[in-house]
Amino acid sequence: MEFRHLRFSRAAGTYNLHSQVQQRMADTLVSLLPKESEFTRALEIGAGTGHLTRNLLGKYPRMDLDITDVSEPMVLANRKSLALEPKGKMPRWYVLDAAGSRDEATAADPETFDLIASNALVQWFPDLPLHLHWVARRLKQEGCYLVSGLLGDNFSELQSILRSAPFHYENWPGQNREEIETSAQTAGLAVKVFAEDSWEETYKTPEDLLRRIQGVGASLRPSEGHFLTRERLKELCRRYVEGFSIAGPGVKATWKPWFALLQKTG
C-alpha cells in the first residue's frame, strides 16, 4: 500500500473531528452546481467520511451515485455515517484510486457519468493533467467535473517556516489557477466556473494546528535527510508562536481553497 493510501486509512477515525474546513469547502463547492440539472449518474472520488456526499444527495436525491475513496476504511466510514434512506436508488460504495496512475482495471467504463465530483482531494495528486485525463475519459459528452483543492500558497504561515533551514520542505501540495486551467484544457475540459477563497482559522497552539492537519490524513514529506525530529518540531512551534500569534491567545493559519466546475467539450 502506498504512503498516500496508508495515511488516509489511518485518519478514517479522526477525519470528522478535524475536518471543519473540508466541510466548509464542500458547502461552497456544491453551490456551484445548478439547482435544476440533467445529472442522472454521478461518481464521487475521494469521498472521505461524506462531507460532499451529503451535499450532493441533498441537492439531487434521485441521482444515481457511486461513492468511492482510495482508502477502504474511509469507504466504510462513509457508508456507516450516512444512514441513508434515499428516494432514488441506493448509492454504491467501492474502493477506487482516481489519480490516473494505477488501478485502471478497477475503474468504471469510459463515458459513464454525467457528473464527477471531488472535494479537497486533487492537491495530493502528483500529476494533475493525468488525473484530469482520467476524469474526462469517464465523463459523458458535456458532462461536468465539480472539483475543489488547495492553492499552492495555502498555509502561507507554515510554509514560510518549513521552506527554510533546518526543515527544507520544498514540494508543497497545491495548484495555481494557470496550472488548473492549462491542465483542464489539455484533458478536453472547459472551465465553466472558477473561484478562489482565503480565510484565517485560529488554533490554540501550533501543535493543535499540526494535529488537525494530521487528523485528516494530510502529510508533508521533506527533502531527504530533513525529517521533522522532536527538536525540529520544537523549533517549528517556537518560530510559529513568534511570528503568527494573535490575541486570544492562539495562532493563525490561512487556508486558500479553489473551486471549479469543468465541462467535457472534446
PDB file of C-alpha atoms in Angstrom:
ATOM      1  CA  MET A   1       0.000   0.000   0.000  1.00  0.00           C
ATOM      2  CA  GLU A   2       1.350   3.440  -0.921  1.00  0.00           C
ATOM      3  CA  PHE A   3       2.068   6.185   1.616  1.00  0.00           C
ATOM      4  CA  ARG A   4      -0.967   8.206   0.426  1.00  0.00           C
ATOM      5  CA  HIS A   5      -3.305   5.243   0.949  1.00  0.00           C
ATOM      6  CA  LEU A   6      -1.914   4.489   4.402  1.00  0.00           C
ATOM      7  CA  ARG A   7      -2.243   7.958   5.859  1.00  0.00           C
ATOM      8  CA  PHE A   8      -5.864   8.399   4.754  1.00  0.00           C
ATOM      9  CA  SER A   9      -6.750   4.939   6.032  1.00  0.00           C
ATOM     10  CA  ARG A  10      -5.275   5.814   9.425  1.00  0.00           C
ATOM     11  CA  ALA A  11      -7.284   9.060   9.510  1.00  0.00           C
ATOM     12  CA  ALA A  12     -10.679   7.442   8.940  1.00  0.00           C
ATOM     13  CA  GLY A  13     -11.496   7.502  12.658  1.00  0.00           C
ATOM     14  CA  THR A  14     -10.393  11.119  13.246  1.00  0.00           C
ATOM     15  CA  TYR A  15     -11.386  12.822   9.994  1.00  0.00           C
ATOM     16  CA  ASN A  16     -14.757  14.218  11.107  1.00  0.00           C
ATOM     17  CA  LEU A  17     -13.244  15.644  14.287  1.00  0.00           C
ATOM     18  CA  HIS A  18     -10.663  17.711  12.396  1.00  0.00           C
ATOM     19  CA  SER A  19     -12.266  18.458   9.023  1.00  0.00           C
ATOM     20  CA  GLN A  20     -14.370  21.578   9.608  1.00  0.00           C
ATOM     21  CA  VAL A  21     -12.567  23.372   6.774  1.00  0.00           C
ATOM     22  CA  GLN A  22     -13.235  20.483   4.393  1.00  0.00           C
ATOM     23  CA  GLN A  23     -16.933  20.690   5.346  1.00  0.00           C
ATOM     24  CA  ARG A  24     -16.914  24.414   4.573  1.00  0.00           C
ATOM     25  CA  MET A  25     -15.259  23.699   1.238  1.00  0.00           C
ATOM     26  CA  ALA A  26     -17.898  21.071   0.404  1.00  0.00           C
ATOM     27  CA  ASP A  27     -20.707  23.509   1.204  1.00  0.00           C
ATOM     28  CA  THR A  28     -19.163  26.132  -1.080  1.00  0.00           C
ATOM     29  CA  LEU A  29     -18.400  23.648  -3.835  1.00  0.00           C
ATOM     30  CA  VAL A  30     -21.907  22.259  -4.184  1.00  0.00           C
ATOM     31  CA  SER A  31     -23.245  25.811  -4.555  1.00  0.00           C
ATOM     32  CA  LEU A  32     -21.570  25.927  -7.995  1.00  0.00           C
ATOM     33  CA  LEU A  33     -23.986  23.303  -9.316  1.00  0.00           C
ATOM     34  CA  PRO A  34     -27.265  24.321 -10.953  1.00  0.00           C
ATOM     35  CA  LYS A  35     -30.374  23.609  -8.913  1.00  0.00           C
ATOM     36  CA  GLU A  36     -32.063  22.082 -11.932  1.00  0.00           C
ATOM     37  CA  SER A  37     -29.847  19.687 -13.853  1.00  0.00           C
ATOM     38  CA  GLU A  38     -29.853  16.637 -16.055  1.00  0.00           C
ATOM     39  CA  PHE A  39     -27.360  14.753 -13.890  1.00  0.00           C
ATOM     40  CA  THR A  40     -28.622  11.204 -13.640  1.00  0.00           C
ATOM     41  CA  ARG A  41     -25.461   9.296 -12.756  1.00  0.00           C
ATOM     42  CA  ALA A  42     -22.564  10.642 -10.725  1.00  0.00           C
ATOM     43  CA  LEU A  43     -19.252   9.468  -9.284  1.00  0.00           C
ATOM     44  CA  GLU A  44     -17.719  10.943  -6.156  1.00  0.00           C
ATOM     45  CA  ILE A  45     -13.997  10.315  -5.720  1.00  0.00           C
ATOM     46  CA  GLY A  46     -12.031  10.812  -2.517  1.00  0.00           C
ATOM     47  CA  ALA A  47     -15.354  10.883  -0.689  1.00  0.00           C
ATOM     48  CA  GLY A  48     -13.840  10.502   2.778  1.00  0.00           C
ATOM     49  CA  THR A  49     -16.442  10.386   5.527  1.00  0.00           C
ATOM     50  CA  GLY A  50     -19.128  12.118   3.471  1.00  0.00           C
ATOM     51  CA  HIS A  51     -18.983  15.934   3.629  1.00  0.00           C
ATOM     52  CA  LEU A  52     -19.580  16.389  -0.103  1.00  0.00           C
ATOM     53  CA  THR A  53     -21.630  13.181  -0.334  1.00  0.00           C
ATOM     54  CA  ARG A  54     -24.337  14.615   1.900  1.00  0.00           C
ATOM     55  CA  ASN A  55     -24.425  17.837  -0.096  1.00  0.00           C
ATOM     56  CA  LEU A  56     -24.761  16.000  -3.411  1.00  0.00           C
ATOM     57  CA  LEU A  57     -27.534  13.718  -2.170  1.00  0.00           C
ATOM     58  CA  GLY A  58     -29.291  16.649  -0.537  1.00  0.00           C
ATOM     59  CA  LYS A  59     -29.291  18.593  -3.790  1.00  0.00           C
ATOM     60  CA  TYR A  60     -30.041  15.675  -6.134  1.00  0.00           C
ATOM     61  CA  PRO A  61     -31.785  12.989  -4.028  1.00  0.00           C
ATOM     62  CA  ARG A  62     -32.779  10.921  -7.077  1.00  0.00           C
ATOM     63  CA  MET A  63     -29.339  10.903  -8.661  1.00  0.00           C
ATOM     64  CA  ASP A  64     -27.636   7.520  -9.148  1.00  0.00           C
ATOM     65  CA  LEU A  65     -24.389   7.911  -7.170  1.00  0.00           C
ATOM     66  CA  ASP A  66     -21.184   5.877  -6.899  1.00  0.00           C
ATOM     67  CA  ILE A  67     -19.260   6.791  -3.719  1.00  0.00           C
ATOM     68  CA  THR A  68     -15.545   5.953  -3.728  1.00  0.00           C
ATOM     69  CA  ASP A  69     -12.274   6.557  -1.926  1.00  0.00           C
ATOM     70  CA  VAL A  70      -8.749   5.204  -2.263  1.00  0.00           C
ATOM     71  CA  SER A  71      -8.949   4.026   1.364  1.00  0.00           C
ATOM     72  CA  GLU A  72     -11.209   1.123   2.317  1.00  0.00           C
ATOM     73  CA  PRO A  73     -11.597   2.360   5.930  1.00  0.00           C
ATOM     74  CA  MET A  74     -12.773   5.720   4.542  1.00  0.00           C
ATOM     75  CA  VAL A  75     -15.304   3.987   2.286  1.00  0.00           C
ATOM     76  CA  LEU A  76     -16.622   2.013   5.269  1.00  0.00           C
ATOM     77  CA  ALA A  77     -16.776   5.158   7.427  1.00  0.00           C
ATOM     78  CA  ASN A  78     -18.686   6.982   4.686  1.00  0.00           C
ATOM     79  CA  ARG A  79     -21.221   4.209   4.356  1.00  0.00           C
ATOM     80  CA  LYS A  80     -21.684   3.900   8.110  1.00  0.00           C
ATOM     81  CA  SER A  81     -22.056   7.627   8.746  1.00  0.00           C
ATOM     82  CA  LEU A  82     -24.637   8.434   6.097  1.00  0.00           C
ATOM     83  CA  ALA A  83     -27.501   6.228   7.366  1.00  0.00           C
ATOM     84  CA  LEU A  84     -29.293   6.970   4.106  1.00  0.00           C
ATOM     85  CA  GLU A  85     -32.874   6.456   3.125  1.00  0.00           C
ATOM     86  CA  PRO A  86     -32.630   7.671  -0.469  1.00  0.00           C
ATOM     87  CA  LYS A  87     -35.702   8.410  -2.517  1.00  0.00           C
ATOM     88  CA  GLY A  88     -33.968   7.015  -5.585  1.00  0.00           C
ATOM     89  CA  LYS A  89     -31.501   4.180  -5.963  1.00  0.00           C
ATOM     90  CA  MET A  90     -29.219   3.140  -3.139  1.00  0.00           C
ATOM     91  CA  PRO A  91     -25.694   4.531  -3.690  1.00  0.00           C
ATOM     92  CA  ARG A  92     -22.872   2.127  -4.443  1.00  0.00           C
ATOM     93  CA  TRP A  93     -19.670   2.244  -2.378  1.00  0.00           C
ATOM     94  CA  TYR A  94     -16.308   0.874  -3.501  1.00  0.00           C
ATOM     95  CA  VAL A  95     -12.559   1.486  -3.328  1.00  0.00           C
ATOM     96  CA  LEU A  96     -11.135   3.421  -6.277  1.00  0.00           C
ATOM     97  CA  ASP A  97      -7.905   5.296  -6.953  1.00  0.00           C
ATOM     98  CA  ALA A  98      -8.621   8.251  -9.243  1.00  0.00           C
ATOM     99  CA  ALA A  99      -5.086   9.613  -9.502  1.00  0.00           C
ATOM    100  CA  GLY A 100      -4.857   8.194 -13.004  1.00  0.00           C
ATOM    101  CA  SER A 101      -1.645   6.280 -12.459  1.00  0.00           C
ATOM    102  CA  ARG A 102      -2.838   2.950 -11.079  1.00  0.00           C
ATOM    103  CA  ASP A 103      -5.810   0.604 -10.604  1.00  0.00           C
ATOM    104  CA  GLU A 104      -7.129   1.281 -14.113  1.00  0.00           C
ATOM    105  CA  ALA A 105      -8.507  -2.244 -14.211  1.00  0.00           C
ATOM    106  CA  THR A 106     -10.978  -1.381 -11.444  1.00  0.00           C
ATOM    107  CA  ALA A 107     -12.118   1.902 -12.973  1.00  0.00           C
ATOM    108  CA  ALA A 108     -15.568   2.478 -14.363  1.00  0.00           C
ATOM    109  CA  ASP A 109     -16.226   2.136 -18.085  1.00  0.00           C
ATOM    110  CA  PRO A 110     -15.449   5.190 -20.231  1.00  0.00           C
ATOM    111  CA  GLU A 111     -18.083   7.902 -20.741  1.00  0.00           C
ATOM    112  CA  THR A 112     -20.273   6.617 -17.935  1.00  0.00           C
ATOM    113  CA  PHE A 113     -21.029   9.646 -15.763  1.00  0.00           C
ATOM    114  CA  ASP A 114     -22.884  12.941 -16.155  1.00  0.00           C
ATOM    115  CA  LEU A 115     -21.098  14.293 -13.096  1.00  0.00           C
ATOM    116  CA  ILE A 116     -17.853  13.507 -11.282  1.00  0.00           C
ATOM    117  CA  ALA A 117     -17.093  15.319  -8.029  1.00  0.00           C
ATOM    118  CA  SER A 118     -14.241  15.609  -5.550  1.00  0.00           C
ATOM    119  CA  ASN A 119     -13.583  17.885  -2.590  1.00  0.00           C
ATOM    120  CA  ALA A 120     -10.204  18.857  -1.094  1.00  0.00           C
ATOM    121  CA  LEU A 121      -8.512  15.973  -2.902  1.00  0.00           C
ATOM    122  CA  VAL A 122      -6.560  16.876  -6.011  1.00  0.00           C
ATOM    123  CA  GLN A 123      -3.767  18.804  -4.265  1.00  0.00           C
ATOM    124  CA  TRP A 124      -2.464  15.392  -3.182  1.00  0.00           C
ATOM    125  CA  PHE A 125      -2.185  14.012  -6.721  1.00  0.00           C
ATOM    126  CA  PRO A 126       1.349  14.110  -8.133  1.00  0.00           C
ATOM    127  CA  ASP A 127       0.148  14.658 -11.720  1.00  0.00           C
ATOM    128  CA  LEU A 128      -2.910  16.901 -12.170  1.00  0.00           C
ATOM    129  CA  PRO A 129      -3.082  16.568 -16.004  1.00  0.00           C
ATOM    130  CA  LEU A 130      -3.052  12.771 -15.696  1.00  0.00           C
ATOM    131  CA  HIS A 131      -5.882  12.887 -13.175  1.00  0.00           C
ATOM    132  CA  LEU A 132      -7.972  15.219 -15.354  1.00  0.00           C
ATOM    133  CA  HIS A 133      -7.500  12.909 -18.352  1.00  0.00           C
ATOM    134  CA  TRP A 134      -8.728  10.080 -16.110  1.00  0.00           C
ATOM    135  CA  VAL A 135     -11.798  12.154 -15.256  1.00  0.00           C
ATOM    136  CA  ALA A 136     -12.510  13.263 -18.828  1.00  0.00           C
ATOM    137  CA  ARG A 137     -12.412   9.675 -20.071  1.00  0.00           C
ATOM    138  CA  ARG A 138     -15.217   8.751 -17.653  1.00  0.00           C
ATOM    139  CA  LEU A 139     -17.464  11.727 -18.364  1.00  0.00           C
ATOM    140  CA  LYS A 140     -20.163  11.712 -20.978  1.00  0.00           C
ATOM    141  CA  GLN A 141     -20.007  14.478 -23.569  1.00  0.00           C
ATOM    142  CA  GLU A 142     -20.979  17.778 -21.874  1.00  0.00           C
ATOM    143  CA  GLY A 143     -20.584  16.053 -18.509  1.00  0.00           C
ATOM    144  CA  CYS A 144     -19.142  18.063 -15.608  1.00  0.00           C
ATOM    145  CA  TYR A 145     -16.377  17.724 -13.054  1.00  0.00           C
ATOM    146  CA  LEU A 146     -17.097  19.544  -9.786  1.00  0.00           C
ATOM    147  CA  VAL A 147     -13.772  19.894  -8.007  1.00  0.00           C
ATOM    148  CA  SER A 148     -12.047  21.778  -5.217  1.00  0.00           C
ATOM    149  CA  GLY A 149      -8.480  21.802  -3.993  1.00  0.00           C
ATOM    150  CA  LEU A 150      -5.927  23.950  -2.224  1.00  0.00           C
ATOM    151  CA  LEU A 151      -3.791  26.654  -3.785  1.00  0.00           C
ATOM    152  CA  GLY A 152      -0.029  26.356  -3.745  1.00  0.00           C
ATOM    153  CA  ASP A 153       0.277  29.141  -1.169  1.00  0.00           C
ATOM    154  CA  ASN A 154      -2.154  27.517   1.261  1.00  0.00           C
ATOM    155  CA  PHE A 155      -0.878  27.695   4.862  1.00  0.00           C
ATOM    156  CA  SER A 156       1.457  30.550   3.934  1.00  0.00           C
ATOM    157  CA  GLU A 157       2.499  30.961   7.575  1.00  0.00           C
ATOM    158  CA  LEU A 158       3.552  27.341   7.947  1.00  0.00           C
ATOM    159  CA  GLN A 159       5.166  27.327   4.518  1.00  0.00           C
ATOM    160  CA  SER A 160       7.341  30.320   5.353  1.00  0.00           C
ATOM    161  CA  ILE A 161       8.881  28.324   8.190  1.00  0.00           C
ATOM    162  CA  LEU A 162       9.079  24.856   6.629  1.00  0.00           C
ATOM    163  CA  ARG A 163      10.787  26.071   3.452  1.00  0.00           C
ATOM    164  CA  SER A 164      13.716  27.405   5.477  1.00  0.00           C
ATOM    165  CA  ALA A 165      16.569  25.622   7.265  1.00  0.00           C
ATOM    166  CA  PRO A 166      16.657  23.230   9.004  1.00  0.00           C
ATOM    167  CA  PHE A 167      13.334  21.915   7.594  1.00  0.00           C
ATOM    168  CA  HIS A 168      13.594  22.125   3.772  1.00  0.00           C
ATOM    169  CA  TYR A 169      10.023  21.148   2.865  1.00  0.00           C
ATOM    170  CA  GLU A 170      10.229  22.257  -0.761  1.00  0.00           C
ATOM    171  CA  ASN A 171       7.409  20.414  -2.524  1.00  0.00           C
ATOM    172  CA  TRP A 172       4.219  21.904  -1.122  1.00  0.00           C
ATOM    173  CA  PRO A 173       0.944  20.347  -2.331  1.00  0.00           C
ATOM    174  CA  GLY A 174      -1.415  22.594  -4.249  1.00  0.00           C
ATOM    175  CA  GLN A 175      -2.051  24.215  -7.623  1.00  0.00           C
ATOM    176  CA  ASN A 176      -2.435  27.706  -9.038  1.00  0.00           C
ATOM    177  CA  ARG A 177      -5.132  28.916 -11.427  1.00  0.00           C
ATOM    178  CA  GLU A 178      -2.930  28.825 -14.534  1.00  0.00           C
ATOM    179  CA  GLU A 179      -1.917  25.224 -13.853  1.00  0.00           C
ATOM    180  CA  ILE A 180      -5.538  24.187 -13.321  1.00  0.00           C
ATOM    181  CA  GLU A 181      -6.804  25.893 -16.489  1.00  0.00           C
ATOM    182  CA  THR A 182      -3.956  24.562 -18.646  1.00  0.00           C
ATOM    183  CA  SER A 183      -4.348  21.014 -17.307  1.00  0.00           C
ATOM    184  CA  ALA A 184      -8.100  21.129 -17.890  1.00  0.00           C
ATOM    185  CA  GLN A 185      -7.684  22.313 -21.465  1.00  0.00           C
ATOM    186  CA  THR A 186      -5.235  19.534 -22.336  1.00  0.00           C
ATOM    187  CA  ALA A 187      -7.753  16.993 -20.979  1.00  0.00           C
ATOM    188  CA  GLY A 188     -10.604  18.375 -23.093  1.00  0.00           C
ATOM    189  CA  LEU A 189     -12.311  20.121 -20.182  1.00  0.00           C
ATOM    190  CA  ALA A 190     -13.544  23.709 -20.323  1.00  0.00           C
ATOM    191  CA  VAL A 191     -13.512  25.838 -17.172  1.00  0.00           C
ATOM    192  CA  LYS A 192     -17.131  26.948 -16.699  1.00  0.00           C
ATOM    193  CA  VAL A 193     -16.714  28.380 -13.191  1.00  0.00           C
ATOM    194  CA  PHE A 194     -13.575  29.099 -11.180  1.00  0.00           C
ATOM    195  CA  ALA A 195     -13.272  30.741  -7.778  1.00  0.00           C
ATOM    196  CA  GLU A 196     -10.627  31.201  -5.118  1.00  0.00           C
ATOM    197  CA  ASP A 197     -11.073  31.991  -1.441  1.00  0.00           C
ATOM    198  CA  SER A 198      -8.963  32.759   1.588  1.00  0.00           C
ATOM    199  CA  TRP A 199      -9.796  32.697   5.262  1.00  0.00           C
ATOM    200  CA  GLU A 200      -7.945  32.633   8.552  1.00  0.00           C
ATOM    201  CA  GLU A 201      -8.542  29.966  11.149  1.00  0.00           C
ATOM    202  CA  THR A 202      -7.419  30.245  14.766  1.00  0.00           C
ATOM    203  CA  TYR A 203      -5.764  27.400  16.657  1.00  0.00           C
ATOM    204  CA  LYS A 204      -4.786  27.232  20.314  1.00  0.00           C
ATOM    205  CA  THR A 205      -1.178  26.320  19.570  1.00  0.00           C
ATOM    206  CA  PRO A 206       0.987  25.294  16.594  1.00  0.00           C
ATOM    207  CA  GLU A 207       0.767  21.743  17.933  1.00  0.00           C
ATOM    208  CA  ASP A 208      -3.033  21.952  17.705  1.00  0.00           C
ATOM    209  CA  LEU A 209      -2.783  23.036  14.064  1.00  0.00           C
ATOM    210  CA  LEU A 210      -0.417  20.172  13.244  1.00  0.00           C
ATOM    211  CA  ARG A 211      -2.673  17.634  14.982  1.00  0.00           C
ATOM    212  CA  ARG A 212      -5.630  18.810  12.920  1.00  0.00           C
ATOM    213  CA  ILE A 213      -3.639  18.527   9.694  1.00  0.00           C
ATOM    214  CA  GLN A 214      -2.559  15.011  10.644  1.00  0.00           C
ATOM    215  CA  GLY A 215      -6.097  14.134  11.742  1.00  0.00           C
ATOM    216  CA  VAL A 216      -7.466  14.475   8.195  1.00  0.00           C
ATOM    217  CA  GLY A 217      -4.702  12.334   6.709  1.00  0.00           C
ATOM    218  CA  ALA A 218      -2.630  15.186   5.318  1.00  0.00           C
ATOM    219  CA  SER A 219       1.123  14.891   5.475  1.00  0.00           C
ATOM    220  CA  LEU A 220       4.189  16.536   4.006  1.00  0.00           C
ATOM    221  CA  ARG A 221       7.426  14.829   3.112  1.00  0.00           C
ATOM    222  CA  PRO A 222      10.645  16.867   3.394  1.00  0.00           C
ATOM    223  CA  SER A 223      13.736  16.731   1.263  1.00  0.00           C
ATOM    224  CA  GLU A 224      15.844  13.697   2.086  1.00  0.00           C
ATOM    225  CA  GLY A 225      17.601  13.950   5.423  1.00  0.00           C
ATOM    226  CA  HIS A 226      15.399  16.744   6.803  1.00  0.00           C
ATOM    227  CA  PHE A 227      12.711  14.847   8.694  1.00  0.00           C
ATOM    228  CA  LEU A 228      10.770  16.580  11.464  1.00  0.00           C
ATOM    229  CA  THR A 229      12.610  15.349  14.535  1.00  0.00           C
ATOM    230  CA  ARG A 230      11.493  16.223  18.062  1.00  0.00           C
ATOM    231  CA  GLU A 231      13.997  19.089  18.242  1.00  0.00           C
ATOM    232  CA  ARG A 232      12.951  20.442  14.856  1.00  0.00           C
ATOM    233  CA  LEU A 233       9.300  20.243  15.877  1.00  0.00           C
ATOM    234  CA  LYS A 234      10.082  22.353  18.952  1.00  0.00           C
ATOM    235  CA  GLU A 235      11.870  24.876  16.752  1.00  0.00           C
ATOM    236  CA  LEU A 236       8.964  24.946  14.291  1.00  0.00           C
ATOM    237  CA  CYS A 237       6.481  25.653  17.062  1.00  0.00           C
ATOM    238  CA  ARG A 238       8.728  28.316  18.594  1.00  0.00           C
ATOM    239  CA  ARG A 239       9.001  30.165  15.265  1.00  0.00           C
ATOM    240  CA  TYR A 240       5.263  29.831  14.649  1.00  0.00           C
ATOM    241  CA  VAL A 241       4.374  31.372  18.020  1.00  0.00           C
ATOM    242  CA  GLU A 242       6.944  34.110  17.478  1.00  0.00           C
ATOM    243  CA  GLY A 243       5.694  35.011  14.002  1.00  0.00           C
ATOM    244  CA  PHE A 244       1.975  34.252  13.915  1.00  0.00           C
ATOM    245  CA  SER A 245       0.458  34.627  17.372  1.00  0.00           C
ATOM    246  CA  ILE A 246      -2.815  36.530  17.721  1.00  0.00           C
ATOM    247  CA  ALA A 247      -4.772  37.930  20.637  1.00  0.00           C
ATOM    248  CA  GLY A 248      -6.794  35.262  22.294  1.00  0.00           C
ATOM    249  CA  PRO A 249      -4.302  33.628  22.820  1.00  0.00           C
ATOM    250  CA  GLY A 250      -3.656  31.451  19.810  1.00  0.00           C
ATOM    251  CA  VAL A 251      -2.034  31.297  16.396  1.00  0.00           C
ATOM    252  CA  LYS A 252      -3.449  31.869  12.927  1.00  0.00           C
ATOM    253  CA  ALA A 253      -3.316  29.766   9.767  1.00  0.00           C
ATOM    254  CA  THR A 254      -4.552  30.890   6.351  1.00  0.00           C
ATOM    255  CA  TRP A 255      -6.489  28.411   4.220  1.00  0.00           C
ATOM    256  CA  LYS A 256      -6.628  29.126   0.476  1.00  0.00           C
ATOM    257  CA  PRO A 257      -9.021  26.802  -1.368  1.00  0.00           C
ATOM    258  CA  TRP A 258     -10.082  26.893  -5.004  1.00  0.00           C
ATOM    259  CA  PHE A 259     -13.330  25.687  -6.582  1.00  0.00           C
ATOM    260  CA  ALA A 260     -14.147  24.820 -10.189  1.00  0.00           C
ATOM    261  CA  LEU A 261     -16.820  23.410 -12.452  1.00  0.00           C
ATOM    262  CA  LEU A 262     -15.261  21.857 -15.545  1.00  0.00           C
ATOM    263  CA  GLN A 263     -17.192  20.557 -18.557  1.00  0.00           C
ATOM    264  CA  LYS A 264     -16.158  17.984 -21.126  1.00  0.00           C
ATOM    265  CA  THR A 265     -16.044  19.587 -24.556  1.00  0.00           C
ATOM    266  CA  GLY A 266     -13.957  17.269 -26.701  1.00  0.00           C
TER     267      GLY A 266
END
